[in-house]
Amino acid sequence: MRSKRAAARIRRSVGAALVVAALGSACAGPSGDGEGAGGGPGGGPGAGHKGPARPAAGQQQAGGAAAALDAYVEKVRERRVARAAAAKKWGLDRPPLEAPAPPAVKPKITTRKGFETDGEGLPPVFTTVPTKEKIVFLTIDDGAEKDPELIRMMSDLRIPYSAFLSDYLVKEDYGYFKKMQAAGVSLHNHTLNHRYMPGLSYGAQKREICGMQDTIEKRYGKRPPLFRPPYGNYNEDTLRAAKTCGVKAVPLWASEAFPDRMEWREWDRDLHPGDIVLTHFRGKEDWKGSMPDMIRRVMKTITAKGYAVAKLEDYV
């Protein structure tokens, strides 16, 4: 019933605009000087000819637009039905909300106040993407747990997410993350060995970051533009090294998801438009549940608060 009402709303809003356009075209009529191709008066093929009437240009446009609208509405309805079925399959109380279309121009990202260094022109460090849309971004760190159920669940539910990988864990099974990439997930840099970066020299930090850039390019075909320092700790050397390695931005996080709880950076312990949510590739050996358990928990929170999950790379 809800899908039918949504489809009706789509038809009414889009259809009204199409009808107005069609009527305008009909009123304008076809272009020309009033002579038909056969030279007869009134645009016909010749005097006295009584062939079948052709639909006006506006009618043709209206008919084609109506068919396209119906096809679009049906596609939206089928996608929502499939998402509801996937939510039931994976044990979610409600289907995830659909994110709006990404912006035509990405927002300008700046370093969060209090996270600055003295250096200029360095990659911005941030926990929230500037947007007014009720969306958040899901990110998963390191690569320790390689649960095939996670890939299936996220693909079924059509939930976008970004992975920040450390080679010392990923190298156990590069193929797992290749499957993840094939499902549309972007793979980013979380250093080679997950070291505490401020404790390393500039050269050592550069080897950790650039080395992971090289590994991701070799294994997955592309040098990633995003880097997240282990534990969220960095100094100016970290950012200078990251820039040298081709990093464009350093997303941290505003909240963190576990199978049994959420942890919050902000004082109000709530989500905000554009917040980045962190979680980890972990299983029952490390926390109280599986990765699907964690997804059920975080999506329950996100959906209940009226937010959708969007793709970070569409905004950064």
mmCIF file of C-alpha atoms in Angstrom, residues 52-305:
data_model
loop_
_atom_site.group_PDB
_atom_site.id
_atom_site.type_symbol
_atom_site.label_atom_id
_atom_site.label_comp_id
_atom_site.label_asym_id
_atom_site.label_seq_id
_atom_site.Cartn_x
_atom_site.Cartn_y
_atom_site.Cartn_z
ATOM 1 C CA PRO A 52 -5.257 9.202 -41.734
ATOM 2 C CA ALA A 53 -4.752 12.032 -39.274
ATOM 3 C CA ARG A 54 -1.337 12.134 -37.625
ATOM 4 C CA PRO A 55 -1.012 12.984 -33.927
ATOM 5 C CA ALA A 56 0.230 16.467 -33.220
ATOM 6 C CA ALA A 57 3.808 16.871 -32.007
ATOM 7 C CA GLY A 58 2.603 17.716 -28.518
ATOM 8 C CA GLN A 59 0.525 14.525 -28.387
ATOM 9 C CA GLN A 60 3.485 12.428 -29.468
ATOM 10 C CA GLN A 61 5.676 13.999 -26.800
ATOM 11 C CA ALA A 62 3.020 13.541 -24.126
ATOM 12 C CA GLY A 63 2.568 9.881 -25.046
ATOM 13 C CA GLY A 64 6.286 9.181 -24.975
ATOM 14 C CA ALA A 65 6.758 11.089 -21.732
ATOM 15 C CA ALA A 66 3.876 9.215 -20.100
ATOM 16 C CA ALA A 67 5.389 5.875 -21.099
ATOM 17 C CA ALA A 68 8.784 6.928 -19.736
ATOM 18 C CA LEU A 69 7.153 8.089 -16.510
ATOM 19 C CA ASP A 70 5.331 4.790 -16.074
ATOM 20 C CA ALA A 71 8.575 2.878 -16.644
ATOM 21 C CA TYR A 72 10.381 5.032 -14.093
ATOM 22 C CA VAL A 73 7.631 4.636 -11.485
ATOM 23 C CA GLU A 74 7.630 0.891 -11.998
ATOM 24 C CA LYS A 75 11.398 0.768 -11.582
ATOM 25 C CA VAL A 76 11.173 2.725 -8.309
ATOM 26 C CA ARG A 77 8.381 0.463 -7.075
ATOM 27 C CA GLU A 78 10.338 -2.701 -7.892
ATOM 28 C CA ARG A 79 13.443 -1.360 -6.144
ATOM 29 C CA ARG A 80 11.477 -0.546 -2.987
ATOM 30 C CA VAL A 81 9.762 -3.937 -2.986
ATOM 31 C CA ALA A 82 13.163 -5.635 -3.349
ATOM 32 C CA ARG A 83 14.619 -3.545 -0.529
ATOM 33 C CA ALA A 84 11.722 -4.414 1.767
ATOM 34 C CA ALA A 85 12.208 -8.108 0.996
ATOM 35 C CA ALA A 86 15.953 -7.797 1.671
ATOM 36 C CA ALA A 87 15.284 -6.042 4.989
ATOM 37 C CA LYS A 88 13.052 -8.903 6.059
ATOM 38 C CA LYS A 89 15.629 -11.474 4.905
ATOM 39 C CA TRP A 90 18.411 -9.877 6.927
ATOM 40 C CA GLY A 91 16.380 -9.205 10.052
ATOM 41 C CA LEU A 92 15.983 -5.416 9.869
ATOM 42 C CA ASP A 93 12.910 -3.863 11.472
ATOM 43 C CA ARG A 94 12.490 -1.478 8.526
ATOM 44 C CA PRO A 95 14.035 -1.131 5.062
ATOM 45 C CA PRO A 96 16.876 1.405 4.875
ATOM 46 C CA LEU A 97 15.800 4.814 3.618
ATOM 47 C CA GLU A 98 16.926 5.745 0.121
ATOM 48 C CA ALA A 99 19.511 8.505 -0.161
ATOM 49 C CA PRO A 100 18.788 11.498 -2.409
ATOM 50 C CA ALA A 101 20.657 11.943 -5.669
ATOM 51 C CA PRO A 102 24.235 13.129 -5.075
ATOM 52 C CA PRO A 103 24.990 16.813 -5.625
ATOM 53 C CA ALA A 104 26.033 18.004 -9.073
ATOM 54 C CA VAL A 105 28.943 19.803 -7.410
ATOM 55 C CA LYS A 106 30.683 18.291 -4.398
ATOM 56 C CA PRO A 107 30.712 20.466 -1.257
ATOM 57 C CA LYS A 108 33.893 22.201 -0.198
ATOM 58 C CA ILE A 109 35.567 20.203 2.581
ATOM 59 C CA THR A 110 37.571 22.052 5.219
ATOM 60 C CA THR A 111 39.430 20.921 8.321
ATOM 61 C CA ARG A 112 37.253 20.662 11.414
ATOM 62 C CA LYS A 113 37.902 23.325 14.027
ATOM 63 C CA GLY A 114 40.292 22.017 16.638
ATOM 64 C CA PHE A 115 41.825 19.461 14.254
ATOM 65 C CA GLU A 116 44.180 21.887 12.488
ATOM 66 C CA THR A 117 47.979 21.763 12.260
ATOM 67 C CA ASP A 118 50.304 24.660 11.481
ATOM 68 C CA GLY A 119 50.842 23.487 7.917
ATOM 69 C CA GLU A 120 49.067 25.081 4.966
ATOM 70 C CA GLY A 121 47.604 23.399 1.910
ATOM 71 C CA LEU A 122 47.362 20.019 3.607
ATOM 72 C CA PRO A 123 44.523 17.500 3.136
ATOM 73 C CA PRO A 124 41.486 18.508 5.242
ATOM 74 C CA VAL A 125 40.665 16.488 8.351
ATOM 75 C CA PHE A 126 36.946 16.236 9.084
ATOM 76 C CA THR A 127 34.265 14.167 10.816
ATOM 77 C CA THR A 128 31.199 15.486 8.989
ATOM 78 C CA VAL A 129 30.557 16.392 5.349
ATOM 79 C CA PRO A 130 28.827 19.781 4.864
ATOM 80 C CA THR A 131 25.277 19.017 3.679
ATOM 81 C CA LYS A 132 21.707 19.778 4.730
ATOM 82 C CA GLU A 133 20.417 16.392 3.579
ATOM 83 C CA LYS A 134 19.530 13.795 6.232
ATOM 84 C CA ILE A 135 22.298 11.447 5.192
ATOM 85 C CA VAL A 136 25.261 9.810 6.886
ATOM 86 C CA PHE A 137 28.245 7.870 5.529
ATOM 87 C CA LEU A 138 29.246 4.354 6.639
ATOM 88 C CA THR A 139 32.951 3.466 6.720
ATOM 89 C CA ILE A 140 34.619 0.199 7.767
ATOM 90 C CA ASP A 141 38.243 -0.012 8.911
ATOM 91 C CA ASP A 142 41.237 -2.362 8.775
ATOM 92 C CA GLY A 143 40.195 -5.694 7.152
ATOM 93 C CA ALA A 144 40.578 -8.252 9.953
ATOM 94 C CA GLU A 145 37.224 -10.059 9.522
ATOM 95 C CA LYS A 146 36.421 -11.287 6.020
ATOM 96 C CA ASP A 147 32.795 -12.334 6.365
ATOM 97 C CA PRO A 148 31.166 -13.166 2.996
ATOM 98 C CA GLU A 149 27.768 -12.535 4.590
ATOM 99 C CA LEU A 150 28.649 -8.859 4.894
ATOM 100 C CA ILE A 151 29.119 -8.461 1.129
ATOM 101 C CA ARG A 152 25.864 -10.310 0.406
ATOM 102 C CA MET A 153 23.924 -8.355 3.020
ATOM 103 C CA MET A 154 25.108 -4.939 1.885
ATOM 104 C CA SER A 155 24.503 -5.780 -1.778
ATOM 105 C CA ASP A 156 20.987 -7.074 -1.059
ATOM 106 C CA LEU A 157 20.113 -3.994 0.992
ATOM 107 C CA ARG A 158 21.862 -1.601 -1.434
ATOM 108 C CA ILE A 159 23.690 0.139 1.417
ATOM 109 C CA PRO A 160 26.806 2.043 0.238
ATOM 110 C CA TYR A 161 29.955 1.998 2.357
ATOM 111 C CA SER A 162 33.676 2.703 2.078
ATOM 112 C CA ALA A 163 36.515 0.459 3.283
ATOM 113 C CA PHE A 164 39.778 1.778 4.775
ATOM 114 C CA LEU A 165 42.300 -1.058 4.581
ATOM 115 C CA SER A 166 45.571 -2.026 6.267
ATOM 116 C CA ASP A 167 47.771 -4.381 4.274
ATOM 117 C CA TYR A 168 48.969 -6.560 7.167
ATOM 118 C CA LEU A 169 45.367 -7.786 7.478
ATOM 119 C CA VAL A 170 44.166 -7.500 3.878
ATOM 120 C CA LYS A 171 47.022 -9.568 2.441
ATOM 121 C CA GLU A 172 45.558 -12.685 4.071
ATOM 122 C CA ASP A 173 42.871 -12.593 1.368
ATOM 123 C CA TYR A 174 43.147 -9.886 -1.285
ATOM 124 C CA GLY A 175 40.396 -11.658 -3.208
ATOM 125 C CA TYR A 176 37.775 -10.926 -0.544
ATOM 126 C CA PHE A 177 38.192 -7.182 -1.012
ATOM 127 C CA LYS A 178 38.279 -7.607 -4.788
ATOM 128 C CA LYS A 179 34.744 -9.035 -4.505
ATOM 129 C CA MET A 180 33.817 -6.083 -2.335
ATOM 130 C CA GLN A 181 35.207 -3.669 -4.929
ATOM 131 C CA ALA A 182 33.252 -5.470 -7.669
ATOM 132 C CA ALA A 183 30.100 -4.822 -5.617
ATOM 133 C CA GLY A 184 30.746 -1.070 -5.855
ATOM 134 C CA VAL A 185 32.718 -0.437 -2.657
ATOM 135 C CA SER A 186 35.598 2.070 -2.778
ATOM 136 C CA LEU A 187 38.817 0.902 -1.124
ATOM 137 C CA HIS A 188 40.935 3.476 0.710
ATOM 138 C CA ASN A 189 44.159 3.791 2.714
ATOM 139 C CA HIS A 190 44.560 2.854 6.401
ATOM 140 C CA THR A 191 48.390 2.317 6.217
ATOM 141 C CA LEU A 192 50.418 -0.837 5.707
ATOM 142 C CA ASN A 193 50.765 -1.910 9.353
ATOM 143 C CA HIS A 194 48.319 0.167 11.435
ATOM 144 C CA ARG A 195 51.022 1.959 13.405
ATOM 145 C CA TYR A 196 50.546 4.946 15.742
ATOM 146 C CA MET A 197 51.534 7.624 13.246
ATOM 147 C CA PRO A 198 52.624 10.515 15.528
ATOM 148 C CA GLY A 199 55.201 8.156 17.048
ATOM 149 C CA LEU A 200 56.925 7.640 13.687
ATOM 150 C CA SER A 201 59.357 9.845 11.794
ATOM 151 C CA TYR A 202 58.207 11.652 8.660
ATOM 152 C CA GLY A 203 59.993 9.068 6.506
ATOM 153 C CA ALA A 204 58.412 6.136 8.307
ATOM 154 C CA GLN A 205 54.963 7.694 8.010
ATOM 155 C CA LYS A 206 55.495 8.270 4.309
ATOM 156 C CA ARG A 207 56.466 4.601 3.843
ATOM 157 C CA GLU A 208 53.311 3.486 5.666
ATOM 158 C CA ILE A 209 51.013 5.695 3.596
ATOM 159 C CA CYS A 210 52.683 5.586 0.181
ATOM 160 C CA GLY A 211 53.309 1.864 0.569
ATOM 161 C CA MET A 212 49.587 1.260 1.044
ATOM 162 C CA GLN A 213 48.805 3.515 -1.903
ATOM 163 C CA ASP A 214 51.102 1.334 -4.017
ATOM 164 C CA THR A 215 49.527 -1.883 -2.722
ATOM 165 C CA ILE A 216 45.951 -0.764 -3.398
ATOM 166 C CA GLU A 217 46.923 0.402 -6.892
ATOM 167 C CA LYS A 218 48.666 -2.904 -7.642
ATOM 168 C CA ARG A 219 45.899 -5.116 -6.267
ATOM 169 C CA TYR A 220 42.826 -3.067 -7.115
ATOM 170 C CA GLY A 221 43.846 -0.799 -9.990
ATOM 171 C CA LYS A 222 43.547 2.666 -8.455
ATOM 172 C CA ARG A 223 45.394 4.881 -5.981
ATOM 173 C CA PRO A 224 42.807 5.979 -3.415
ATOM 174 C CA PRO A 225 42.189 9.676 -2.706
ATOM 175 C CA LEU A 226 41.178 9.158 0.943
ATOM 176 C CA PHE A 227 43.302 8.188 3.955
ATOM 177 C CA ARG A 228 42.359 7.508 7.557
ATOM 178 C CA PRO A 229 45.180 7.380 10.123
ATOM 179 C CA PRO A 230 45.045 4.450 12.583
ATOM 180 C CA TYR A 231 43.196 5.320 15.802
ATOM 181 C CA GLY A 232 42.437 8.739 14.248
ATOM 182 C CA ASN A 233 45.838 10.002 15.436
ATOM 183 C CA TYR A 234 48.027 12.184 13.235
ATOM 184 C CA ASN A 235 50.380 15.151 13.255
ATOM 185 C CA GLU A 236 51.564 17.600 10.617
ATOM 186 C CA ASP A 237 54.092 15.073 9.289
ATOM 187 C CA THR A 238 51.222 12.625 8.716
ATOM 188 C CA LEU A 239 49.335 15.118 6.580
ATOM 189 C CA ARG A 240 52.430 16.232 4.679
ATOM 190 C CA ALA A 241 53.303 12.615 3.913
ATOM 191 C CA ALA A 242 49.713 11.853 2.909
ATOM 192 C CA LYS A 243 49.692 14.795 0.479
ATOM 193 C CA THR A 244 52.964 13.623 -1.057
ATOM 194 C CA CYS A 245 51.400 10.170 -1.562
ATOM 195 C CA GLY A 246 48.435 11.612 -3.466
ATOM 196 C CA VAL A 247 45.881 11.771 -0.655
ATOM 197 C CA LYS A 248 43.207 14.466 -1.100
ATOM 198 C CA ALA A 249 41.296 14.254 2.205
ATOM 199 C CA VAL A 250 41.416 12.641 5.665
ATOM 200 C CA PRO A 251 37.945 11.616 6.895
ATOM 201 C CA LEU A 252 37.718 10.657 10.567
ATOM 202 C CA TRP A 253 34.327 9.942 12.196
ATOM 203 C CA ALA A 254 31.544 11.406 14.295
ATOM 204 C CA SER A 255 30.239 8.115 15.740
ATOM 205 C CA GLU A 256 31.243 4.460 15.955
ATOM 206 C CA ALA A 257 29.057 1.369 15.564
ATOM 207 C CA PHE A 258 29.269 -1.943 17.435
ATOM 208 C CA PRO A 259 26.880 -4.916 17.421
ATOM 209 C CA ASP A 260 25.506 -3.928 20.829
ATOM 210 C CA ARG A 261 25.849 -0.128 20.973
ATOM 211 C CA MET A 262 26.783 3.167 19.359
ATOM 212 C CA GLU A 263 29.533 5.465 20.637
ATOM 213 C CA TRP A 264 29.415 9.192 19.919
ATOM 214 C CA ARG A 265 31.948 11.975 19.479
ATOM 215 C CA GLU A 266 29.455 14.830 19.859
ATOM 216 C CA TRP A 267 28.043 15.930 23.190
ATOM 217 C CA ASP A 268 24.404 15.400 22.168
ATOM 218 C CA ARG A 269 25.023 11.720 21.304
ATOM 219 C CA ASP A 270 23.079 11.973 18.089
ATOM 220 C CA LEU A 271 23.406 11.884 14.306
ATOM 221 C CA HIS A 272 23.710 15.034 12.215
ATOM 222 C CA PRO A 273 23.489 15.624 8.450
ATOM 223 C CA GLY A 274 26.722 14.501 6.813
ATOM 224 C CA ASP A 275 28.119 12.573 9.798
ATOM 225 C CA ILE A 276 30.696 9.875 9.098
ATOM 226 C CA VAL A 277 30.050 6.616 10.951
ATOM 227 C CA LEU A 278 32.979 4.321 11.740
ATOM 228 C CA THR A 279 32.917 0.587 12.306
ATOM 229 C CA HIS A 280 35.430 -2.255 11.858
ATOM 230 C CA PHE A 281 35.893 -5.561 10.099
ATOM 231 C CA ARG A 282 35.382 -7.656 13.220
ATOM 232 C CA GLY A 283 33.646 -10.883 14.228
ATOM 233 C CA LYS A 284 32.500 -12.732 17.329
ATOM 234 C CA GLU A 285 36.082 -13.280 18.487
ATOM 235 C CA ASP A 286 36.506 -9.528 18.921
ATOM 236 C CA TRP A 287 33.084 -8.164 19.849
ATOM 237 C CA LYS A 288 29.579 -9.220 20.820
ATOM 238 C CA GLY A 289 28.287 -10.325 17.454
ATOM 239 C CA SER A 290 28.965 -10.768 13.764
ATOM 240 C CA MET A 291 29.300 -8.128 11.067
ATOM 241 C CA PRO A 292 25.659 -8.616 10.014
ATOM 242 C CA ASP A 293 24.735 -8.097 13.684
ATOM 243 C CA MET A 294 26.636 -4.818 13.619
ATOM 244 C CA ILE A 295 24.889 -3.713 10.418
ATOM 245 C CA ARG A 296 21.485 -4.513 11.929
ATOM 246 C CA ARG A 297 22.342 -2.383 14.956
ATOM 247 C CA VAL A 298 23.709 0.623 13.093
ATOM 248 C CA MET A 299 20.946 0.594 10.466
ATOM 249 C CA LYS A 300 18.284 0.397 13.172
ATOM 250 C CA THR A 301 19.745 3.584 14.664
ATOM 251 C CA ILE A 302 20.232 5.383 11.352
ATOM 252 C CA THR A 303 16.787 4.547 9.956
ATOM 253 C CA ALA A 304 14.924 5.234 13.203
ATOM 254 C CA LYS A 305 16.435 8.727 13.257
#
